XYZ file of C-alpha atoms in Angstrom:
309
model
C 15.611 1.892 7.464
C 18.424 4.423 7.584
C 18.043 8.193 7.566
C 19.700 8.152 4.138
C 16.717 6.243 2.750
C 14.230 8.679 4.288
C 16.185 11.884 3.778
C 18.118 13.777 6.430
C 16.375 15.918 9.033
C 16.413 19.560 8.002
C 16.316 22.930 9.695
C 13.796 25.354 8.214
C 14.363 29.028 9.034
C 10.975 30.585 9.749
C 12.484 34.026 10.347
C 13.266 36.095 13.414
C 14.971 33.348 15.397
C 12.260 30.711 14.835
C 13.152 27.373 13.289
C 11.420 24.098 12.508
C 13.371 20.846 12.682
C 11.629 18.531 10.204
C 12.296 14.784 10.212
C 11.278 12.804 7.122
C 9.183 10.893 6.538
C 7.011 11.924 9.461
C 5.688 8.409 10.078
C 5.349 6.503 13.330
C 7.753 7.906 15.961
C 9.356 10.390 13.512
C 8.231 13.828 14.639
C 9.008 17.488 14.094
C 10.491 19.735 16.740
C 11.194 23.446 16.971
C 13.751 26.017 18.103
C 13.142 29.531 19.419
C 16.486 31.304 19.532
C 17.322 34.390 21.578
C 20.429 36.124 22.847
C 20.602 33.983 25.992
C 20.137 30.640 24.251
C 17.452 28.405 22.816
C 13.980 27.197 23.698
C 13.331 23.709 22.296
C 9.860 22.594 21.278
C 9.698 18.841 21.969
C 12.389 16.183 21.646
C 12.518 12.940 19.656
C 11.756 9.251 20.036
C 15.296 7.878 20.305
C 18.637 8.852 21.765
C 20.204 9.071 18.301
C 17.514 11.349 16.904
C 17.503 13.614 19.954
C 21.287 13.911 19.901
C 21.037 14.946 16.249
C 18.402 17.539 17.171
C 20.631 18.902 19.942
C 23.513 19.156 17.472
C 21.263 21.001 15.027
C 20.372 23.542 17.695
C 24.058 24.245 18.241
C 24.387 25.188 14.573
C 21.871 28.019 14.955
C 22.906 29.227 18.409
C 26.017 28.704 20.539
C 23.988 29.392 23.677
C 22.483 26.748 25.948
C 19.125 25.071 25.518
C 17.639 26.612 28.643
C 13.963 25.678 28.198
C 12.118 22.699 26.710
C 8.389 22.788 25.992
C 6.575 19.473 25.501
C 3.439 19.886 23.384
C 1.970 16.620 24.687
C 2.897 13.359 26.368
C 3.527 10.926 23.503
C 7.026 9.430 23.510
C 7.975 10.537 20.004
C 7.839 14.100 21.390
C 9.179 13.471 24.896
C 11.346 10.338 25.108
C 14.545 12.288 24.476
C 13.926 14.925 27.157
C 16.871 13.803 29.284
C 19.267 14.511 26.394
C 18.731 18.244 26.873
C 20.307 18.458 30.342
C 19.942 21.730 32.135
C 16.745 22.696 30.340
C 13.670 23.624 32.341
C 11.025 21.192 31.057
C 7.635 22.881 30.734
C 4.267 21.332 29.837
C 0.638 21.005 30.807
C 0.167 19.272 34.144
C -1.606 16.351 32.422
C 1.423 15.894 30.175
C 3.457 15.141 33.270
C 0.871 12.760 34.749
C 0.397 10.918 31.447
C 4.163 10.505 30.987
C 4.469 9.065 34.488
C 1.559 6.700 33.826
C 3.068 5.511 30.531
C 6.414 4.894 32.208
C 4.695 2.621 34.737
C 2.602 0.726 32.139
C 3.698 -2.508 30.448
C 5.333 -1.790 27.074
C 3.484 -2.504 23.841
C 5.239 -5.487 22.294
C 4.950 -6.871 18.780
C 3.160 -3.763 17.506
C 5.925 -1.854 15.734
C 8.974 -2.864 13.804
C 11.901 -2.832 16.260
C 13.952 0.334 16.587
C 17.162 1.218 18.398
C 15.885 3.489 21.146
C 19.279 3.919 22.787
C 19.309 5.179 26.370
C 16.194 7.147 27.307
C 16.208 8.073 31.007
C 12.795 9.349 32.123
C 12.558 13.144 32.291
C 8.984 14.371 32.762
C 8.131 18.085 32.848
C 8.777 19.692 36.232
C 7.266 23.100 35.569
C 3.591 22.696 34.673
C 0.553 24.865 33.975
C -3.193 24.372 33.669
C -4.162 26.875 30.967
C -0.948 28.304 29.578
C 2.116 30.397 30.130
C 3.761 33.277 28.273
C 7.333 32.690 27.202
C 9.597 35.559 26.163
C 12.434 35.024 23.718
C 14.207 38.343 24.153
C 11.325 40.717 23.303
C 9.348 38.170 21.302
C 6.117 37.022 22.943
C 5.445 33.278 22.609
C 2.127 32.054 23.979
C 2.072 28.462 25.237
C -1.572 27.420 25.454
C -3.404 24.281 26.441
C -6.226 23.791 23.937
C -8.820 23.137 26.625
C -10.248 19.760 25.608
C -9.050 16.284 24.617
C -7.998 16.273 20.968
C -4.883 14.386 19.839
C -4.379 13.523 23.527
C -5.856 14.792 26.783
C -3.019 17.286 27.234
C -2.239 19.091 23.966
C -0.623 22.520 23.904
C 0.462 24.830 21.102
C 3.040 27.598 20.900
C 1.715 30.690 19.147
C 4.045 33.508 18.109
C 1.650 36.297 17.085
C 4.298 38.778 15.911
C 5.562 36.210 13.390
C 2.188 34.532 12.659
C 3.858 31.181 13.382
C 2.148 28.298 15.181
C 3.867 25.201 16.538
C 0.860 22.872 16.530
C 2.276 19.616 17.879
C 0.239 16.597 16.840
C -2.986 18.536 16.618
C -2.037 18.700 12.958
C -0.380 16.145 10.671
C 0.631 17.305 7.176
C 0.427 14.545 4.590
C 0.011 11.860 7.230
C -2.984 10.261 8.893
C -4.075 11.926 12.168
C -4.198 9.690 15.232
C -6.845 10.185 17.916
C -6.772 6.937 19.898
C -5.722 8.638 23.138
C -7.732 11.813 22.572
C -10.999 12.617 20.820
C -12.207 12.804 17.239
C -14.947 15.286 18.123
C -12.545 17.250 20.298
C -9.940 17.387 17.564
C -12.515 18.759 15.117
C -13.516 21.437 17.617
C -9.897 22.385 18.328
C -8.972 22.599 14.653
C -11.989 24.824 13.929
C -12.126 26.963 17.054
C -8.492 27.143 18.182
C -6.013 26.287 15.434
C -7.840 28.034 12.597
C -8.725 30.981 14.840
C -5.073 31.929 15.284
C -4.926 32.834 11.608
C -1.346 31.563 11.380
C 0.351 31.883 8.026
C 3.013 29.311 8.955
C 2.243 26.120 10.880
C 4.782 23.600 12.122
C 2.811 20.336 12.361
C 3.824 17.499 14.633
C 4.597 15.349 11.586
C 5.128 16.234 7.935
C 6.307 19.363 6.117
C 5.847 22.897 7.378
C 2.522 24.076 5.981
C -0.083 26.801 5.884
C -3.697 26.899 7.056
C -4.845 24.800 4.076
C -3.739 21.697 6.007
C -6.449 22.376 8.588
C -9.250 21.750 6.074
C -7.551 18.545 4.911
C -7.452 17.248 8.481
C -11.049 18.256 9.150
C -12.193 16.375 6.064
C -10.514 13.196 7.276
C -11.882 13.465 10.825
C -15.444 13.969 9.580
C -14.948 10.958 7.339
C -13.927 8.907 10.408
C -17.051 10.017 12.247
C -19.268 9.001 9.335
C -17.632 5.561 9.037
C -18.113 5.091 12.782
C -21.772 6.111 12.619
C -22.429 3.628 9.833
C -20.369 0.920 11.509
C -22.175 1.195 14.819
C -25.535 1.075 13.028
C -24.459 -2.074 11.185
C -23.074 -3.679 14.372
C -19.592 -3.935 12.869
C -16.474 -3.905 14.990
C -14.057 -1.008 14.439
C -11.701 -3.425 12.680
C -14.411 -4.715 10.346
C -15.646 -1.199 9.626
C -12.085 -0.209 8.714
C -11.725 -3.230 6.435
C -14.961 -2.451 4.626
C -14.542 1.295 4.204
C -12.971 2.959 1.190
C -10.359 5.455 2.371
C -10.721 7.311 -0.912
C -8.548 10.442 -0.981
C -6.947 9.434 2.323
C -5.686 6.046 1.144
C -2.348 7.529 0.124
C -1.752 9.296 3.413
C 1.106 7.936 5.512
C 0.198 5.325 8.152
C -3.303 4.768 6.817
C -3.791 1.840 9.240
C -4.537 4.481 11.870
C -8.115 4.354 10.599
C -8.573 1.386 12.932
C -7.393 3.175 16.066
C -9.337 6.262 15.103
C -12.484 4.185 14.721
C -11.983 2.692 18.193
C -12.116 6.270 19.494
C -14.963 7.376 17.200
C -17.026 4.299 18.137
C -16.655 5.153 21.821
C -17.867 8.682 21.151
C -20.700 7.494 18.902
C -21.809 5.316 21.829
C -21.773 8.256 24.239
C -18.309 8.101 25.811
C -16.795 11.354 27.016
C -13.882 12.796 25.029
C -10.565 11.404 26.197
C -12.011 8.535 28.229
C -9.457 5.716 28.556
C -9.828 2.929 26.017
C -8.132 -0.447 25.683
C -5.078 0.904 23.867
C -3.274 -2.454 23.422
C -6.410 -4.001 21.889
C -6.742 -1.160 19.402
C -3.093 -1.484 18.384
C -3.495 -5.235 17.948
C -6.418 -4.517 15.612
C -4.161 -2.187 13.619
C -1.620 -4.978 13.238
C -4.398 -7.321 12.089
C -5.531 -4.709 9.540
C -1.891 -4.540 8.412
C -2.062 -8.222 7.369
C -0.616 -9.278 10.718
C 2.643 -7.427 10.144
C 4.125 -5.077 12.741
C 3.510 -1.440 11.882
C 6.248 0.269 9.881
C 8.478 2.283 12.206
C 11.694 3.797 10.838
C 12.722 5.780 13.871
């Protein structure tokens, strides 16, 4: 589907040189990015899933600053946030050390085939982070302090970081938060995500949050996400007790208020993760990712998952 059908990406001015780049509709492989603009140029927060989308993001950055994109922060390793890294040449690519290792591992793994509707990825040369940290790093945009922090535990992935700008009360949350879309925890932890949302994301007290997918929001989106994740845990608890597979538990459960959220088939992948945790697995332990995605396709009546990237 064309961008015209979804709506064009838009730049949202958050004030003081901070911008969100929001890509509708926020579904599979259609993420948000960010821009932190200073006198010497721009810091980019994440890239996009395809060459075309990342080129459009780079062009958007040039409309808010004529300076170079000198730094790129990856909030986590998933390709919708990192695949376009090479299209910001000259930028120092910064991320958690596990973001680098996970990107290298994904590059070496066989591709998932038949899972998503086909997209035109374009040319996506690998470009993993080459400046990494374990806990965090402070980034200065002129005199503005921007705190890049690893959240300390598996959540959306094993390597999630946020960018907190205390002077502006703005948080770039990456995929720790989805606004209006279904969270996805297959490569992270349901329990860990709940803990991070409660003890890290909410604790910042941000008035403006740029989620990884969906519209810019406020702290009310945190409670929405927590409600869904607790729902997933309860379905998993009941499913394990009834000896149902994650797929069968997903088929039998009523999504209720979450049925209208984008990409609702993620309930299946989330239950694969929640089942593992219900059975005692450590947060972030590796699961059979291809098998979980195949179950999502089965849940989706055997059709490849909608991907409009």
